[in-house]
């Protein structure tokens, strides 16, 4: 529990009074300049946060951006592991996230002790970890990858290399198919991408036969197999910019629609079917962790410089090695 001047971060985000007359976007802009702060946001953030951000990208672009920031404060609007990655690359800076509760089902699916056990039983395996992992897991991995560079990085390794890939079994299977490797796969998945159902996508395709299907490699095989293109969020956006097609069925988190609609107003984007999960209060194509961040929480984070991401220096140095290897191979 931390209580400073009537504010609380007990719940993992700042709770404080915000006047209903506050123009959040305008004030964020003013405070940002005054404090020399920079706001990074993932494509899966809501429209309002993307409006406030200085840089929007996929996991790879965000990690690449994080190595050359000269601001004093960095606010990472995304999930916890993204904040941790930015901190590891900027140990001398203050790194903040609007809500520390923004986790990730993939990161949760790979526990440090389980990976350590695998390593001790299989010392001859190289460990390649998706960036969607904790700092502890990155620290005992050989290389970190994102969905945007995984195929390239795996292809750069000797063919005979024994590899464990984790924690996303869907991305791992996709890389195996693309590279012809037989990497062992950790049994984790992104619950948002696993919620998409092939029958729903096929029904959508029947209604929009000219639309191309674009999917994220975190989707199940049945969906990847019927897709016209599968790639990271940035790769999907690039595909659209190089395509003469007019409409696209987008099978990934709904936040990407902001970037697509902003950049390609002459094209039609159909989000993968979503139903409202009234028991949870969100649409099933929304990552509830990503959506924990709101413009008001971002404003309070900037104002009070809380909550801060911290990583032990020794742990950060170990995790940085595997991130640096990724950046050098990207
Ligand atoms: P990319 O940013 O690599 O497209 O991955 C998407 C994702 O699930 C981030 O959590
Ligand atoms: Fe994790 Fe999936 Fe959410 Fe990305 S979309 S942060 S992989 S739970």
Coordinates of C-alpha atoms and ligand atoms in Angstrom, one line a residue:
X1 CA 0.0 0.0 0.0
X2 CA 1.3 3.4 -0.9
X3 CA -0.5 6.6 -0.1
X4 CA 1.0 9.9 -1.2
X5 CA -1.0 13.1 -0.8
X6 CA -4.4 11.4 -1.0
X7 CA -3.5 9.2 -3.9
X8 CA -3.3 5.4 -3.7
X9 CA -1.6 2.8 -5.9
X10 CA -2.8 0.0 -3.7
X11 CA -4.7 -1.6 -6.6
X12 CA -1.8 -1.5 -9.0
X13 CA -2.8 1.8 -10.6
X14 CA -3.2 5.4 -9.4
X15 CA -6.5 6.2 -7.7
X16 CA -7.0 9.9 -7.3
X17 CA -9.7 12.5 -8.0
X18 CA -9.9 13.7 -11.7
X19 CA -12.1 16.6 -12.4
X20 CA -14.7 15.8 -15.0
X21 CA -13.7 19.1 -16.7
X22 CA -10.2 17.9 -17.3
X23 CA -9.3 17.6 -21.0
X24 CA -7.2 14.5 -20.5
X25 CA -5.5 14.5 -23.9
X26 CA -4.6 18.2 -23.7
X27 CA -3.2 17.8 -20.1
X28 CA -1.3 14.7 -21.0
X29 CA 0.4 16.7 -23.9
X30 CA 1.3 19.5 -21.5
X31 CA 2.6 17.4 -18.7
X32 CA 4.5 15.1 -21.1
X33 CA 6.5 18.1 -22.4
X34 CA 7.1 19.5 -19.0
X35 CA 8.5 16.2 -17.6
X36 CA 10.3 15.2 -20.8
X37 CA 8.2 12.0 -20.9
X38 CA 7.5 9.7 -23.8
X39 CA 4.5 7.5 -24.3
X40 CA 4.8 4.2 -26.1
X41 CA 1.7 2.2 -27.0
X42 CA 1.0 -1.3 -28.5
X43 CA -1.4 -1.6 -31.4
X44 CA -3.8 -3.4 -29.1
X45 CA -4.4 -0.3 -27.0
X46 CA -7.7 1.6 -27.2
X47 CA -8.1 4.5 -29.6
X48 CA -7.8 7.2 -26.9
X49 CA -4.5 5.9 -25.7
X50 CA -3.2 5.7 -29.2
X51 CA -4.2 9.3 -29.6
X52 CA -2.0 10.3 -26.7
X53 CA 1.0 8.1 -27.7
X54 CA 4.2 9.3 -29.2
X55 CA 5.0 6.0 -30.8
X56 CA 2.7 3.0 -31.6
X57 CA 4.0 -0.3 -32.7
X58 CA 4.1 -4.1 -32.4
X59 CA 6.3 -5.8 -29.8
X60 CA 9.3 -5.8 -32.0
X61 CA 9.0 -2.1 -33.0
X62 CA 8.5 -1.2 -29.3
X63 CA 11.6 -3.0 -28.2
X64 CA 13.6 -1.5 -31.0
X65 CA 12.3 2.0 -30.1
X66 CA 13.1 1.4 -26.5
X67 CA 16.9 1.3 -27.1
X68 CA 17.1 4.8 -28.3
X69 CA 14.9 6.9 -26.1
X70 CA 16.3 10.1 -24.6
X71 CA 13.3 11.0 -22.5
X72 CA 13.6 11.0 -18.7
X73 CA 10.3 9.1 -18.2
X74 CA 8.9 6.4 -20.4
X75 CA 5.3 5.3 -20.1
X76 CA 4.6 1.9 -21.7
X77 CA 0.9 1.5 -22.6
X78 CA 0.7 -2.2 -23.1
X79 CA 1.0 -5.2 -20.7
X80 CA 3.4 -5.8 -17.9
X81 CA 6.1 -7.8 -19.8
X82 CA 6.3 -4.9 -22.3
X83 CA 6.9 -2.4 -19.5
X84 CA 9.6 -4.8 -18.1
X85 CA 11.3 -5.1 -21.5
X86 CA 11.4 -1.3 -21.8
X87 CA 12.8 -1.1 -18.2
X88 CA 15.5 -3.7 -18.9
X89 CA 16.6 -1.7 -21.9
X90 CA 16.4 1.6 -19.9
X91 CA 17.6 0.8 -16.3
X92 CA 18.6 4.4 -15.7
X93 CA 15.2 5.8 -16.6
X94 CA 11.8 5.9 -14.8
X95 CA 9.5 3.4 -16.6
X96 CA 5.8 3.6 -15.8
X97 CA 2.8 1.6 -16.8
X98 CA -0.8 2.8 -16.3
X99 CA -1.9 -0.5 -14.6
X100 CA 0.4 -3.1 -13.2
X101 CA -2.4 -5.7 -13.4
X102 CA -2.1 -5.8 -17.1
X103 CA -0.7 -9.3 -17.4
X104 CA -0.6 -11.8 -20.3
X105 CA -1.9 -15.4 -20.4
X106 CA 1.2 -16.4 -22.4
X107 CA 3.6 -14.9 -19.9
X108 CA 1.7 -16.7 -17.1
X109 CA 1.9 -20.0 -18.9
X110 CA 5.7 -20.3 -18.5
X111 CA 6.9 -20.3 -14.9
X112 CA 10.6 -19.8 -14.2
X113 CA 10.9 -22.9 -12.1
X114 CA 9.3 -25.1 -14.9
X115 CA 11.7 -23.7 -17.5
X116 CA 14.6 -24.2 -15.1
X117 CA 13.6 -27.8 -14.6
X118 CA 13.5 -28.3 -18.4
X119 CA 16.9 -26.8 -18.8
X120 CA 18.5 -29.0 -16.2
X121 CA 17.0 -32.1 -17.8
X122 CA 17.8 -31.0 -21.4
X123 CA 21.1 -29.0 -21.1
X124 CA 21.7 -29.5 -24.9
X125 CA 18.6 -27.5 -25.9
X126 CA 18.7 -23.8 -26.9
X127 CA 15.8 -21.9 -25.3
X128 CA 14.0 -19.5 -27.5
X129 CA 11.4 -17.5 -25.7
X130 CA 8.6 -15.3 -27.1
X131 CA 8.9 -11.8 -25.8
X132 CA 5.6 -12.4 -24.0
X133 CA 7.4 -13.8 -20.9
X134 CA 8.6 -12.5 -17.5
X135 CA 12.0 -11.1 -17.0
X136 CA 12.9 -14.2 -15.0
X137 CA 12.1 -16.4 -18.0
X138 CA 14.0 -14.1 -20.4
X139 CA 17.0 -14.3 -18.0
X140 CA 17.3 -18.1 -18.5
X141 CA 16.5 -18.0 -22.2
X142 CA 19.2 -17.9 -24.9
X143 CA 17.3 -15.7 -27.3
X144 CA 14.0 -13.7 -27.2
X145 CA 11.9 -13.4 -30.3
X146 CA 8.7 -11.6 -31.2
X147 CA 6.1 -12.7 -33.7
X148 CA 7.7 -10.2 -36.2
X149 CA 11.2 -11.7 -36.2
X150 CA 10.8 -15.3 -35.0
X151 CA 11.1 -17.0 -38.4
X152 CA 14.1 -15.0 -39.3
X153 CA 15.9 -15.7 -36.0
X154 CA 15.1 -19.4 -36.0
X155 CA 16.3 -19.6 -39.6
X156 CA 19.6 -18.0 -38.6
X157 CA 20.4 -20.9 -36.2
X158 CA 22.3 -24.1 -37.4
X159 CA 19.8 -26.6 -38.8
X160 CA 21.0 -29.3 -36.2
X161 CA 20.4 -27.0 -33.2
X162 CA 18.0 -28.6 -30.7
X163 CA 15.5 -25.9 -29.7
X164 CA 12.8 -25.5 -27.1
X165 CA 10.4 -22.7 -28.1
X166 CA 8.0 -21.3 -25.6
X167 CA 5.5 -20.4 -24.4
X168 CA 3.2 -20.0 -27.4
X169 CA 2.5 -23.4 -29.0
X170 CA 0.6 -21.8 -31.9
X171 CA 3.5 -19.4 -32.8
X172 CA 5.9 -22.3 -32.3
X173 CA 4.0 -24.5 -34.7
X174 CA 3.8 -21.7 -37.2
X175 CA 7.6 -21.2 -37.0
X176 CA 8.2 -25.0 -37.4
X177 CA 6.0 -25.0 -40.5
X178 CA 7.8 -21.9 -42.0
X179 CA 11.3 -23.1 -41.2
X180 CA 11.0 -26.9 -41.5
X181 CA 12.4 -27.2 -38.0
X182 CA 11.1 -29.6 -35.3
X183 CA 11.4 -27.3 -32.3
X184 CA 9.9 -28.7 -29.1
X185 CA 7.0 -26.5 -28.1
X186 CA 5.9 -25.3 -24.7
X187 CA 2.2 -25.8 -24.1
X188 CA 1.0 -22.2 -23.7
X189 CA -1.4 -20.0 -25.7
X190 CA -2.9 -16.6 -25.9
X191 CA -6.4 -17.0 -24.7
X192 CA -7.6 -14.1 -26.9
X193 CA -6.3 -15.6 -30.1
X194 CA -7.5 -19.1 -29.1
X195 CA -11.0 -17.8 -28.7
X196 CA -11.4 -17.2 -32.5
X197 CA -13.4 -20.0 -34.1
X198 CA -12.8 -21.3 -37.6
X199 CA -16.6 -21.6 -38.3
X200 CA -17.2 -18.0 -37.4
X201 CA -14.4 -16.9 -39.7
X202 CA -15.6 -19.0 -42.6
X203 CA -19.1 -17.6 -42.1
X204 CA -17.7 -14.1 -42.3
X205 CA -15.8 -15.1 -45.5
X206 CA -19.0 -16.3 -47.0
X207 CA -20.6 -12.9 -46.4
X208 CA -17.5 -11.1 -47.7
X209 CA -16.0 -13.4 -50.4
X210 CA -13.6 -10.8 -51.7
X211 CA -12.1 -10.0 -48.3
X212 CA -8.6 -11.4 -47.6
X213 CA -8.2 -13.1 -44.3
X214 CA -5.3 -11.8 -42.2
X215 CA -4.4 -13.6 -39.0
X216 CA -1.8 -13.4 -36.2
X217 CA 0.4 -16.5 -35.7
X218 CA -1.0 -16.8 -32.1
X219 CA -4.1 -18.2 -33.8
X220 CA -4.9 -21.9 -34.0
X221 CA -3.7 -23.9 -37.1
X222 CA -7.2 -24.2 -38.6
X223 CA -7.4 -20.4 -38.8
X224 CA -3.8 -19.9 -40.1
X225 CA -4.5 -22.5 -42.8
X226 CA -7.4 -20.6 -44.3
X227 CA -5.6 -17.2 -44.0
X228 CA -4.3 -15.3 -47.0
X229 CA -1.6 -13.9 -44.7
X230 CA -0.3 -14.6 -41.2
X231 CA 2.1 -12.3 -39.4
X232 CA 2.7 -10.0 -36.5
X233 CA 0.5 -6.9 -36.1
X234 CA 3.1 -4.7 -37.9
X235 CA 3.4 -7.3 -40.7
X236 CA -0.4 -7.4 -41.1
X237 CA -0.4 -3.6 -41.5
X238 CA 2.4 -3.8 -44.0
X239 CA 0.6 -6.5 -45.9
X240 CA -2.5 -4.2 -46.2
X241 CA -0.3 -1.3 -47.4
X242 CA 1.1 -3.5 -50.2
X243 CA -2.2 -5.1 -51.2
X244 CA -4.6 -4.0 -53.9
X245 CA -7.5 -5.8 -52.1
X246 CA -10.2 -3.6 -50.8
X247 CA -11.4 -5.5 -47.8
X248 CA -9.8 -7.6 -45.1
X249 CA -11.0 -9.9 -42.3
X250 CA -8.7 -9.2 -39.4
X251 CA -8.1 -12.1 -37.0
X252 CA -6.4 -10.5 -34.0
X253 CA -7.0 -8.2 -31.1
X254 CA -9.5 -5.4 -32.1
X255 CA -7.2 -2.5 -31.2
X256 CA -5.3 -2.9 -34.5
X257 CA -8.4 -1.6 -36.2
X258 CA -7.5 1.9 -35.0
X259 CA -4.2 1.9 -37.0
X260 CA -5.7 0.2 -40.0
X261 CA -8.7 2.5 -40.3
X262 CA -6.5 5.6 -39.6
X263 CA -4.0 4.7 -42.4
X264 CA -6.3 3.1 -45.0
X265 CA -9.6 5.0 -45.0
X266 CA -10.4 3.7 -48.5
X267 CA -10.3 0.1 -47.4
X268 CA -12.8 -2.0 -45.4
X269 CA -11.7 -3.9 -42.3
X270 CA -13.9 -6.5 -40.8
X271 CA -12.9 -7.6 -37.3
X272 CA -13.0 -11.3 -36.5
X273 CA -16.3 -12.2 -35.0
X274 CA -16.7 -11.1 -31.5
X275 CA -19.4 -11.8 -29.0
X276 CA -19.9 -9.7 -25.9
X277 CA -18.9 -11.7 -22.8
X278 CA -21.4 -10.1 -20.4
X279 CA -20.1 -12.2 -17.6
X280 CA -16.7 -10.5 -18.0
X281 CA -17.8 -7.2 -19.5
X282 CA -15.7 -7.2 -22.7
X283 CA -15.8 -8.4 -26.3
X284 CA -14.0 -11.7 -26.9
X285 CA -11.7 -10.2 -29.5
X286 CA -10.4 -7.7 -26.9
X287 CA -7.5 -8.6 -24.6
X288 CA -8.8 -7.7 -21.2
X289 CA -5.3 -7.1 -19.9
X290 CA -4.5 -4.6 -22.6
X291 CA -7.9 -3.0 -22.0
X292 CA -7.1 -2.4 -18.3
X293 CA -5.2 0.7 -19.5
X294 CA -7.4 3.7 -19.9
X295 CA -6.7 7.4 -20.8
X296 CA -7.5 8.4 -17.2
X297 CA -5.1 5.9 -15.8
X298 CA -2.4 7.1 -18.3
X299 CA -3.1 10.7 -17.2
X300 CA -2.7 9.8 -13.5
X301 CA 0.4 7.8 -14.2
X302 CA 2.0 10.7 -15.9
X303 CA 0.9 13.1 -13.3
X304 CA 2.0 11.2 -10.2
X305 CA 4.8 9.1 -11.9
X306 CA 3.3 5.9 -10.6
X307 CA 3.2 2.9 -10.8
X308 CA 6.7 2.3 -11.7
X309 CA 8.2 -0.9 -13.2
X310 CA 11.2 -2.2 -11.3
X311 CA 13.6 -5.0 -12.2
X312 CA 16.5 -6.1 -10.0
X313 CA 19.8 -5.0 -11.8
X314 CA 21.2 -8.5 -11.7
X315 CA 18.1 -10.0 -13.2
X316 CA 17.9 -7.2 -15.8
X317 CA 21.4 -7.8 -16.9
X318 CA 20.7 -11.5 -17.5
X319 CA 17.4 -10.8 -19.3
X320 CA 19.0 -8.1 -21.4
X321 CA 21.5 -10.6 -23.0
X322 CA 18.7 -12.5 -24.6
X323 CA 16.9 -9.3 -25.7
X324 CA 20.1 -7.9 -27.1
X325 CA 20.7 -11.1 -29.1
X326 CA 17.2 -10.7 -30.5
X327 CA 17.8 -7.1 -31.5
X328 CA 21.2 -7.9 -33.1
X329 CA 19.5 -10.7 -35.2
X330 CA 16.4 -8.7 -36.2
Ligands
LIG1 P1 3.0 -8.6 -31.8 O1 3.1 -7.3 -31.2 O2 4.3 -9.2 -32.1 O3 2.2 -8.6 -33.1 O4 2.3 -9.6 -30.8 C1 1.0 -9.4 -30.4 C2 0.7 -9.7 -29.0 O5 0.0 -10.6 -28.7 C3 1.3 -8.8 -28.0 O6 0.9 -9.2 -26.8
LIG2 FE1 -1.0 -11.7 -23.9 FE2 -2.7 -12.4 -25.8 FE3 -3.2 -10.2 -24.4 FE4 -1.2 -10.3 -26.2 S1 -3.3 -10.5 -26.6 S2 -1.1 -9.5 -24.1 S3 -0.5 -12.5 -26.0 S4 -3.1 -12.3 -23.6

